[in-house]
XYZ file of C-alpha atoms in Angstrom:
528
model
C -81.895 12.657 -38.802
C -81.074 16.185 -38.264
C -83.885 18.457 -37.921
C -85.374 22.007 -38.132
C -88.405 23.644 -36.515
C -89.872 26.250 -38.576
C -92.482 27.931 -36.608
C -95.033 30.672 -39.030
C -97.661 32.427 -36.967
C -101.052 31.238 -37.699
C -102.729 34.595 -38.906
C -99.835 34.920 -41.478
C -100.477 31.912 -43.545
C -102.765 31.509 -46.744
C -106.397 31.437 -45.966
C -106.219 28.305 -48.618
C -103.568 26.719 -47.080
C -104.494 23.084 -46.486
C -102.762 21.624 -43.785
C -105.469 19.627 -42.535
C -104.849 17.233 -45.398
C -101.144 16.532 -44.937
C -101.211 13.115 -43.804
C -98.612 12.106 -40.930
C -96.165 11.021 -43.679
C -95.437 14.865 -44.800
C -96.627 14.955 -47.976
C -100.317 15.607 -49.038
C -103.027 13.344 -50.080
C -102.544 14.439 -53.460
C -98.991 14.934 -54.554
C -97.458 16.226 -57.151
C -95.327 14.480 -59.923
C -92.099 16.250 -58.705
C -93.297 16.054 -54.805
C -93.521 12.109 -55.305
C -90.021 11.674 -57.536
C -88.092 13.706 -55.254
C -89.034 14.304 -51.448
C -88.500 11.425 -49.502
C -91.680 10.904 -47.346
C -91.161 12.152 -43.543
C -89.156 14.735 -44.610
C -91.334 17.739 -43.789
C -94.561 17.517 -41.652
C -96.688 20.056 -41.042
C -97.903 20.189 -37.377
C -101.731 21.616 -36.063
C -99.756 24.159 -35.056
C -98.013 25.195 -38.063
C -94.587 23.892 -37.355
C -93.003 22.868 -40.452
C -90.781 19.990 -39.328
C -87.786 19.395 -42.366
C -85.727 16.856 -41.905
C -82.830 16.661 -43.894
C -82.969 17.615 -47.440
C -79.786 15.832 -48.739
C -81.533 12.952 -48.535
C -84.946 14.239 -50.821
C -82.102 14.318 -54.499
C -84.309 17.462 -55.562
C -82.559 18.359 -58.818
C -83.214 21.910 -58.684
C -82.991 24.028 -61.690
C -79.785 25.439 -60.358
C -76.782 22.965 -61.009
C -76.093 22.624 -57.511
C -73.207 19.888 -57.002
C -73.813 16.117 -55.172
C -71.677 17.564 -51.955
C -73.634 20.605 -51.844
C -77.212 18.452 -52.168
C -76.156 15.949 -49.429
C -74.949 18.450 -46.882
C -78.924 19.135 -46.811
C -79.917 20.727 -43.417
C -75.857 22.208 -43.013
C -76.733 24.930 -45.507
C -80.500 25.415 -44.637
C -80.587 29.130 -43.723
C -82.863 31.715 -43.977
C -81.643 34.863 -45.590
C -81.973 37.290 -42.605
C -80.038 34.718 -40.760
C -76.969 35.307 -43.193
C -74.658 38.765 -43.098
C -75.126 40.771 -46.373
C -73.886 39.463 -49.604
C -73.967 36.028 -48.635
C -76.047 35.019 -51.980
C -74.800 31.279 -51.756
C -77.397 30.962 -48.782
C -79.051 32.980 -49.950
C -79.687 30.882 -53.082
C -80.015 27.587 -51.346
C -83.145 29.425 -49.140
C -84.723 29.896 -52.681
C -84.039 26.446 -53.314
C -85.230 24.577 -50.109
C -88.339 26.994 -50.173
C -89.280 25.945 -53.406
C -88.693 22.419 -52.069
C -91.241 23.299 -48.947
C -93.921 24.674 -51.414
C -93.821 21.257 -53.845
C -93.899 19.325 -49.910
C -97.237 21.417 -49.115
C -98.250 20.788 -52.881
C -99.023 24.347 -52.526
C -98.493 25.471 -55.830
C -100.765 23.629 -57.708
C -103.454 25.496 -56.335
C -101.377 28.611 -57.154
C -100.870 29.482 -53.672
C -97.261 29.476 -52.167
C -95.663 30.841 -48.544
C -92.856 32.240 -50.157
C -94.132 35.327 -48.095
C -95.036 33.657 -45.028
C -91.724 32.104 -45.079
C -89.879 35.161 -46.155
C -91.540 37.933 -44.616
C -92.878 36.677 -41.162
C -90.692 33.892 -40.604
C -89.973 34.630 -36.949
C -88.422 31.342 -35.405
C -85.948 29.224 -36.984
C -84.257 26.681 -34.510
C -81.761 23.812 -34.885
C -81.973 20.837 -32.022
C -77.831 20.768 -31.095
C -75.704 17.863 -31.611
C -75.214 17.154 -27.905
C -71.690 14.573 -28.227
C -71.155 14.282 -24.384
C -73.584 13.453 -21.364
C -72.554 15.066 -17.875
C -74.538 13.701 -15.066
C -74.273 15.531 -11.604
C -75.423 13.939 -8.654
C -75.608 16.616 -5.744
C -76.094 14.735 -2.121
C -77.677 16.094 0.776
C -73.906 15.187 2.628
C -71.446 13.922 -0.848
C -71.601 14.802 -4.440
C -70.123 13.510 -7.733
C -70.482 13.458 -11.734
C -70.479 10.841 -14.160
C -69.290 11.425 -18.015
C -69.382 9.668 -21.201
C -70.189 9.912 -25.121
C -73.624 10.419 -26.141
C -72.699 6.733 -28.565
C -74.440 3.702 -27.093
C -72.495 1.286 -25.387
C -69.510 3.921 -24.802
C -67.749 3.863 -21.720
C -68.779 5.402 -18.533
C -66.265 7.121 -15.854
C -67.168 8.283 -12.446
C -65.397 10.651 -10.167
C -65.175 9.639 -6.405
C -67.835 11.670 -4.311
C -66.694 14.628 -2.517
C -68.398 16.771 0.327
C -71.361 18.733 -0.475
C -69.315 21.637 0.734
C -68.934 25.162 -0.591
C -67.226 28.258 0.807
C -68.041 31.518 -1.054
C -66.171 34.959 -1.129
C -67.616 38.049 0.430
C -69.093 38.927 -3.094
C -70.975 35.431 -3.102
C -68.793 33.590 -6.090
C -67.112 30.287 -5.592
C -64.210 29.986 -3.514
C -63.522 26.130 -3.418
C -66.359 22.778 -3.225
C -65.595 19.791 -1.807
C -63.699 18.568 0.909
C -61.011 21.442 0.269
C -64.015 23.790 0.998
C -64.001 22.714 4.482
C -61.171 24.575 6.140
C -61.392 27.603 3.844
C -60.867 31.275 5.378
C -63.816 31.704 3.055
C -67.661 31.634 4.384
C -68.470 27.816 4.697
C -72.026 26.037 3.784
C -73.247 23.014 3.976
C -76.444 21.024 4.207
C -78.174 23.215 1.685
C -79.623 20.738 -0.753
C -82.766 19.803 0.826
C -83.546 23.593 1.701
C -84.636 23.799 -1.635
C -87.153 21.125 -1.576
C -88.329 21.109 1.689
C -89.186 24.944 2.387
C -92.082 27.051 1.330
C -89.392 30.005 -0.056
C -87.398 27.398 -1.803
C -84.242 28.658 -3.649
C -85.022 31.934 -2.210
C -84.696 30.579 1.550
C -81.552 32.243 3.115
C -78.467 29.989 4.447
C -76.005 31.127 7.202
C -72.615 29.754 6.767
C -70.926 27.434 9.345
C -68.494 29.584 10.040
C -69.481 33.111 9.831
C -72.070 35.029 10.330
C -72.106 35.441 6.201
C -75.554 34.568 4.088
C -76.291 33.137 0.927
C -79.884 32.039 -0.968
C -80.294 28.429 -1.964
C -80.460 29.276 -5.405
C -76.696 31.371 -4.987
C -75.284 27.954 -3.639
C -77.229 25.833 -6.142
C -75.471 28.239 -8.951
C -72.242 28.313 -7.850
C -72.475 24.339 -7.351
C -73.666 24.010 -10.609
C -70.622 26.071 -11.521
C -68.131 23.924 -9.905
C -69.298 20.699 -11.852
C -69.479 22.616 -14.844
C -65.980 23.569 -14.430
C -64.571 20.395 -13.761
C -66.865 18.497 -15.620
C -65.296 19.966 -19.073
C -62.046 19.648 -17.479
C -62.688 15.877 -17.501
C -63.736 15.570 -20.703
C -61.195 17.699 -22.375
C -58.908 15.036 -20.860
C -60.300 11.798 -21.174
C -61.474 13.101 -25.360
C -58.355 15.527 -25.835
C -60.977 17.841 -27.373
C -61.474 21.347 -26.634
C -65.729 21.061 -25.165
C -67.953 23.723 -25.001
C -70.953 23.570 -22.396
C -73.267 23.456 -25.555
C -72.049 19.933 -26.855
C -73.302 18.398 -23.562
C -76.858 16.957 -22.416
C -76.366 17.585 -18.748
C -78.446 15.240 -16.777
C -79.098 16.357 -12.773
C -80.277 13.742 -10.587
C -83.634 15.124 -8.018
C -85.108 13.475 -4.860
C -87.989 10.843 -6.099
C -90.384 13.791 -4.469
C -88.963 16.604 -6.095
C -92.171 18.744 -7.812
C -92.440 21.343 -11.022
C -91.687 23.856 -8.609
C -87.733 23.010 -7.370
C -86.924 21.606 -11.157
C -87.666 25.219 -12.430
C -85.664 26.632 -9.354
C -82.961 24.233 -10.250
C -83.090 24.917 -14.218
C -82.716 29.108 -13.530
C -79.650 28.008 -11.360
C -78.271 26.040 -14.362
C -78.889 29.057 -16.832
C -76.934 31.081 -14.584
C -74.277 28.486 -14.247
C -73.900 28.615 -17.708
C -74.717 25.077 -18.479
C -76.827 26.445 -21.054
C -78.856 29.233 -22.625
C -82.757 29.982 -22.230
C -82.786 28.989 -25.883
C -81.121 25.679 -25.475
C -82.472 24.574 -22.653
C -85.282 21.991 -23.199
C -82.921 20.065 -25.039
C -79.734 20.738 -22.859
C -80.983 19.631 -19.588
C -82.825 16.604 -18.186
C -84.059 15.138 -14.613
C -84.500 12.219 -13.551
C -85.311 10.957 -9.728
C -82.560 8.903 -7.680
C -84.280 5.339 -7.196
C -84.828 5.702 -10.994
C -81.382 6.397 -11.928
C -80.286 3.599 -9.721
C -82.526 1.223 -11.022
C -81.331 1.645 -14.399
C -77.801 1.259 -13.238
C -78.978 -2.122 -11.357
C -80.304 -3.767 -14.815
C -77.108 -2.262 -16.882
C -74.255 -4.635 -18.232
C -74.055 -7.946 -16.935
C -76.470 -7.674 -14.469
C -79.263 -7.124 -16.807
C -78.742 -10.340 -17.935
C -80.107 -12.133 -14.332
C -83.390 -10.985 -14.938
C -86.167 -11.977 -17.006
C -88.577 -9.730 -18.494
C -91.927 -9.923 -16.326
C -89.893 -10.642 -12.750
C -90.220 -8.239 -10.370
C -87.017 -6.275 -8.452
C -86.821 -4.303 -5.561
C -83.696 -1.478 -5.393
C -83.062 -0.621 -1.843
C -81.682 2.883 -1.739
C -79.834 3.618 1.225
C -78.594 6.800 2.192
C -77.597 9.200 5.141
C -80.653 10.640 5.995
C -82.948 8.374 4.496
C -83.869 5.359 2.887
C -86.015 4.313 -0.473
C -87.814 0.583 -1.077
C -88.444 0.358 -4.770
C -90.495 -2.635 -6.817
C -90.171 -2.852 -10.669
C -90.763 -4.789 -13.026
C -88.171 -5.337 -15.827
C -89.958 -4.902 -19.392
C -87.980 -6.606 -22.744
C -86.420 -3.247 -23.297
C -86.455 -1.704 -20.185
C -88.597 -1.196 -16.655
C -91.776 -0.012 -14.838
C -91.943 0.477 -11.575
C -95.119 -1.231 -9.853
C -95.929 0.007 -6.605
C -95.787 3.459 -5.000
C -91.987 4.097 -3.519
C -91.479 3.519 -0.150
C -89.428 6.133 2.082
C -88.302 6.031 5.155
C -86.564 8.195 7.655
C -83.597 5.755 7.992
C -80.015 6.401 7.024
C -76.204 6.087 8.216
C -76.501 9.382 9.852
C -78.962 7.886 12.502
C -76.402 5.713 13.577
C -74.032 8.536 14.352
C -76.684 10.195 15.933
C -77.055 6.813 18.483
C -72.899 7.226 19.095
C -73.053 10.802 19.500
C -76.318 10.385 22.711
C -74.584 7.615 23.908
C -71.310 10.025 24.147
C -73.485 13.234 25.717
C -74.570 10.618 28.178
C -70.993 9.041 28.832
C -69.418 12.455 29.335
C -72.497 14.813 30.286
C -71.445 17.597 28.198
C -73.628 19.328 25.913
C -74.425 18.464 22.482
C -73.112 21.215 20.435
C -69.721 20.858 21.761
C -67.086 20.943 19.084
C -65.037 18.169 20.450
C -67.428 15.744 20.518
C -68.873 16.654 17.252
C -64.789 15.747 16.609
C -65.795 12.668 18.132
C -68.296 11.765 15.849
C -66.766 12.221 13.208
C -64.411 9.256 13.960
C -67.024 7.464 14.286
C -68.331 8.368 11.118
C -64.692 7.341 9.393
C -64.806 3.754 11.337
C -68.376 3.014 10.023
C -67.542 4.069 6.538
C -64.580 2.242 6.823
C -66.416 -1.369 7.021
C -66.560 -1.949 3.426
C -65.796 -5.685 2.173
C -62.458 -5.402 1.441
C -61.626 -3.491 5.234
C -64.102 -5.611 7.626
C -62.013 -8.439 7.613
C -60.243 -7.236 11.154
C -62.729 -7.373 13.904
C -60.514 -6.294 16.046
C -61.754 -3.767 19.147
C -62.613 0.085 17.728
C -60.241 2.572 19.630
C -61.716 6.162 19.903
C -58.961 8.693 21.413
C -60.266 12.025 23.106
C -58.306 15.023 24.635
C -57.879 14.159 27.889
C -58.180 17.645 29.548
C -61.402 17.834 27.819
C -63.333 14.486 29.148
C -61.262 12.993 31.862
C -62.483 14.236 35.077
C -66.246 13.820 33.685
C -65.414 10.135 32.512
C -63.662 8.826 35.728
C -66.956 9.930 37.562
C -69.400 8.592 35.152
C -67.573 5.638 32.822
C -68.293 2.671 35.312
C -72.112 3.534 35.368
C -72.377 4.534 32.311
C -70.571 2.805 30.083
C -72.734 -0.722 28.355
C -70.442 -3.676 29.531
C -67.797 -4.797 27.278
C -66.945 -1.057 26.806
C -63.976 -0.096 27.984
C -61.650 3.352 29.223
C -58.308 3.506 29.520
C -57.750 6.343 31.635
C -53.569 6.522 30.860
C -54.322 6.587 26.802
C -57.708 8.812 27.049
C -59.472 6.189 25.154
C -62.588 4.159 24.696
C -62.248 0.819 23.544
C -64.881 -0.877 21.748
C -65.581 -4.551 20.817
C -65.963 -4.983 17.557
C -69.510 -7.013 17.872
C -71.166 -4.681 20.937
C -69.824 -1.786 18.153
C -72.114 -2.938 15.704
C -75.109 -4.418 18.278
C -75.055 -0.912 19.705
C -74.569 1.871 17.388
C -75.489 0.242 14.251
C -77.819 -2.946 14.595
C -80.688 -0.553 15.507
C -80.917 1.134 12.658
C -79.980 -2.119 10.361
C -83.385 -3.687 12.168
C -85.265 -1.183 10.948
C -83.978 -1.473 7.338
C -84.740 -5.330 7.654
C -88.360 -4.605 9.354
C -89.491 -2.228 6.013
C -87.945 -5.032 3.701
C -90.196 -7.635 5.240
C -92.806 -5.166 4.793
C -92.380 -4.795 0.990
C -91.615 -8.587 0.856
C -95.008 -9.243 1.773
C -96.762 -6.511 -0.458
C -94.930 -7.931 -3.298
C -93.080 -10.907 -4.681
C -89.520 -10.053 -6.147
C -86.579 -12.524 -6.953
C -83.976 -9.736 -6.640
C -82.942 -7.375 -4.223
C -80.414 -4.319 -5.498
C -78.605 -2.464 -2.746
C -77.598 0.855 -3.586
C -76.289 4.137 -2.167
C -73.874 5.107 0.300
C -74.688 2.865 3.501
C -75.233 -0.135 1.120
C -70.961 -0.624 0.950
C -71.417 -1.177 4.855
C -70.334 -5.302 4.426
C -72.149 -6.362 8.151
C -75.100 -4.748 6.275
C -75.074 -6.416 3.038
C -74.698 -9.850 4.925
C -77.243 -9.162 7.253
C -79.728 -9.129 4.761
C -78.451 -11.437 2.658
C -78.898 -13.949 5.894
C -82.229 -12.708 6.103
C -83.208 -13.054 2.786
C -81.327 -16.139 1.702
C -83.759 -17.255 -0.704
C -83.206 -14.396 -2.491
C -80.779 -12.708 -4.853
C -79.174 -9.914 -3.067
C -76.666 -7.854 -5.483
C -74.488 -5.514 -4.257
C -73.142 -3.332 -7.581
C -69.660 -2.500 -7.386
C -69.629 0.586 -5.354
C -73.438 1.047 -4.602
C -72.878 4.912 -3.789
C -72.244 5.493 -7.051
C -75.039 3.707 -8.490
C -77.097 7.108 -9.195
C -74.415 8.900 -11.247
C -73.797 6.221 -13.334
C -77.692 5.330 -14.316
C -78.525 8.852 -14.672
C -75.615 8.802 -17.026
C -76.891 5.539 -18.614
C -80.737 6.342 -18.787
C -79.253 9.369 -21.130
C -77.357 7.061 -23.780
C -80.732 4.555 -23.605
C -82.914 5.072 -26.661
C -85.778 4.264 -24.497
C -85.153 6.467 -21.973
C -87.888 8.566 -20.360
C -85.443 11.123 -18.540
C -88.144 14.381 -17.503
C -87.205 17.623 -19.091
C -88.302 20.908 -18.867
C -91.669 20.471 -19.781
C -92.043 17.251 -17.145
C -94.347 17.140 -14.700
């Protein structure tokens, strides 16, 4: 039901007025004849603090004394207006104010007591507001290292569409306004950032802490690059939906929904909801019911029990949603309700992500080559790496063939034919003709990645023996890593292990589907 919010300042209303006896159904103890014929109970309630909540009044058949026709009577709440609201002349408002005031006075059963608001309402009226009609949902998932958006219609059950992630990369002009985002931002003539994300929830100045670009010696504030991210999706956001709904959508017709870290506090949501304003996502006025939060592991849980999969488990069993990412790692337990789930035990996080593993390659590459860290070919270097291990997803890590990494030989050569023979772990070869290392495919993964895997399979065990759960959820970036998924599927064989199709999009899309949910308990502006 479409609703209105009329807000009347205390000291302005009758001293007789009895709102303490409106019972929670809207009308008074004591109705009138024409109260009880014609307003539909719940139509208006009258809050402690004197907000008069109207639903809508094409649905109360109030025959007022002017002959008003049946369209005009059902459209209700679409001509509600107050009179100052309306430009000059406009008596057909006008007139249907008189009318829906006389409606809120039989509500209040005010007049039989010969007391109305008319002047309350009329005079000192000072807040009239309208909760939108939000028809899309926009959910923007910004990564510490990728970043995406999801999309959809706010209808349950409609369909969901995901963009591919892109880099968490921005370059700004020398006035501090979006240049490009994304993996195009990357070799931009403009000033570069990246790594920003976390800034703002991990530093005492938060969005007020100062970034220096990658490329220049050019600054911006974390709350300038949150903005101009913001922007960005905004932008292309709409673009998407204009598209996919061949509709013309303004930023008001969507509930955008921003995924935060699980530890995010009051303090970076408010940060991140001034950034939003200025994005023009929405408007001070519209923005408790424009924006929501909700934390990553919850998002992906949601995501986890969606569809098909929600039909594997039973209400009461317990789940665990293993959230793995580049920096870090989450371990999850919930419990899935009839409609819906709790979770049970306090999150687990670790400092354990894909990055580690490229910081193993890259120490095992300083001490192959003894160079220093910072050198921009091997940071070159690691980022092949990076491209092999995201590489060895099912449908790729069928060829376990050796892993060839070519170098510049005028960089490394001299260094490697000194040190490769006592440096080098065995099975690791250099071909000094073709500048390359070659790799087996199994001392690839014992040495660079099984590490880090044990420690992922150490905190499972962990949680396994805190709590008993029948299913285990992978999720998030590192998750798609196949030696991974049967790794722990090995380990855990007595247990369901589901991979969702592409796990590092699992956020975005339950962010997106915890906003259609009825039962949803996304955190808005008033959260905690």
């Amino acid at each position: 039901m479409c609703k209105f919010e009329i807000i009347v300042p205390n000291e302005k209303m009758p001293d007789d007025f009895g709102i303490a006896k409106l019972p929670t159904c809207g009308i008074s103890d004591d109705p009138t004849p024409e109260s009880q014929e014609y307003i539909k109970p719940g139509n208006i309630f009258v809050s402690q603090d004197y907000t008069l909540k109207i639903g809508d009044f094409g649905m109360a058949r109030y025959n007022v004394e002017r002959s008003l026709s049946p369209f005009l009577l059902n459209q209700g709440t679409e001509s509600f207006r107050s009179p100052d609201r309306e430009t000059e002349g406009a008596s057909f408002h006008t007139d249907m104010w008189s009318e829906y005031r006389e409606l809120i006075n039989l509500c209040l059963n005010t007049k039989k007591s010969g007391v109305t608001i008319d002047n309350a309402l009329d005079c000192h009226l000072f807040k009239i507001t309208r909760p939108q009609i939000l028809h899309y949902i926009v959910a923007i998932d910004i990564g510490s290292n990728c970043s995406t958006f999801s999309f959809t219609l706010s209808k349950h059950n409609s369909a969901l569409k995901c963009k591919v992630k892109t880099l968490t990369v921005i370059s700004l002009d020398k006035y501090g306004k979006l240049a490009r985002f994304g993996d195009g931002a990357r070799h931009d003539h403009n000033a570069i950032f990246s790594k920003y994300k976390m800034v703002l929830f991990n530093t005492e100045s938060r969005e007020k802490t100062m970034v220096k670009a990658d490329n220049c010696n050019q600054i911006a504030s974390v709350e300038t690059l949150f903005t101009e991210t913001l922007k960005y999706f905004k932008q292309t956001s709409l673009e998407s939906l204009n598209d996919e709904y061949k509709s013309n959508v303004d930023p008001s017709q969507v509930l955008w929904v921003i995924t935060v870290p699980d530890t995010s506090d009051n303090i970076s949501k408010k940060a991140i909801l001034l950034c939003a304003i200025k994005a023009g996502l929405c408007t001070i006025d519209t923005i408790k019911d424009s924006i929501r939060f909700v934390g990553e592991s919850k998002a992906g849980a949601m995501d986890c029990i969606s569809k098909t999969m929600d039909n594997q488990i039973k209400p009461e069993q317990q789940f665990l949603v293993l959230n793995l990412g580049r920096e870090s790692s989450s371990f999850n337990v919930y419990k899935k309700l009839q409609n819906g789930f709790e979770i049970i035990d306090l999150p687990l996080f670790v400092d354990c992500g894909s990055n580690h593993c490229d910081i193993i390659f890259k120490n095992f590459l300083v001490d192959l080559l003894g160079i220093t860290s910072n050198c921009d070919r091997l940071d070159q270097l690691v980022n092949k790496f990076k491209l092999i291990k995201e590489s060895m997803a099912k449908d790729r890590c069928n060829d376990k063939g050796p892993i060839i990494i070519q170098f510049t030989p005028l960089e490394f050569a001299e260094r490697i034919n000194q040190r490769v023979d006592s440096k080098t772990p065995p099975n690791i070869l250099y071909d000094r003709s073709r500048s390359t290392i070659s790799i087996p495919f199994a001392s690839f993964v014992e040495f660079f990645l099984n590490p880090i895997f044990q420690q992922i399979l150490g905190h499972l065990k962990s949680e396994m023996n805190k709590n008993t759960f029948a299913h285990i959820f992978m999720i998030g970036g590192f998750s798609e890593n196949y030696v991974l998924q049967q790794l722990i599927k090995k380990e855990f064989a007595s247990t369901n292990v589901i991979v969702p199709q592409q796990p590092s999009l699992s956020v975005v899309r339950g962010a997106c589907r915890l906003a259609i949910c009825p039962s949803a308990q996304l955190n808005n502006t008033d959260s905690n």
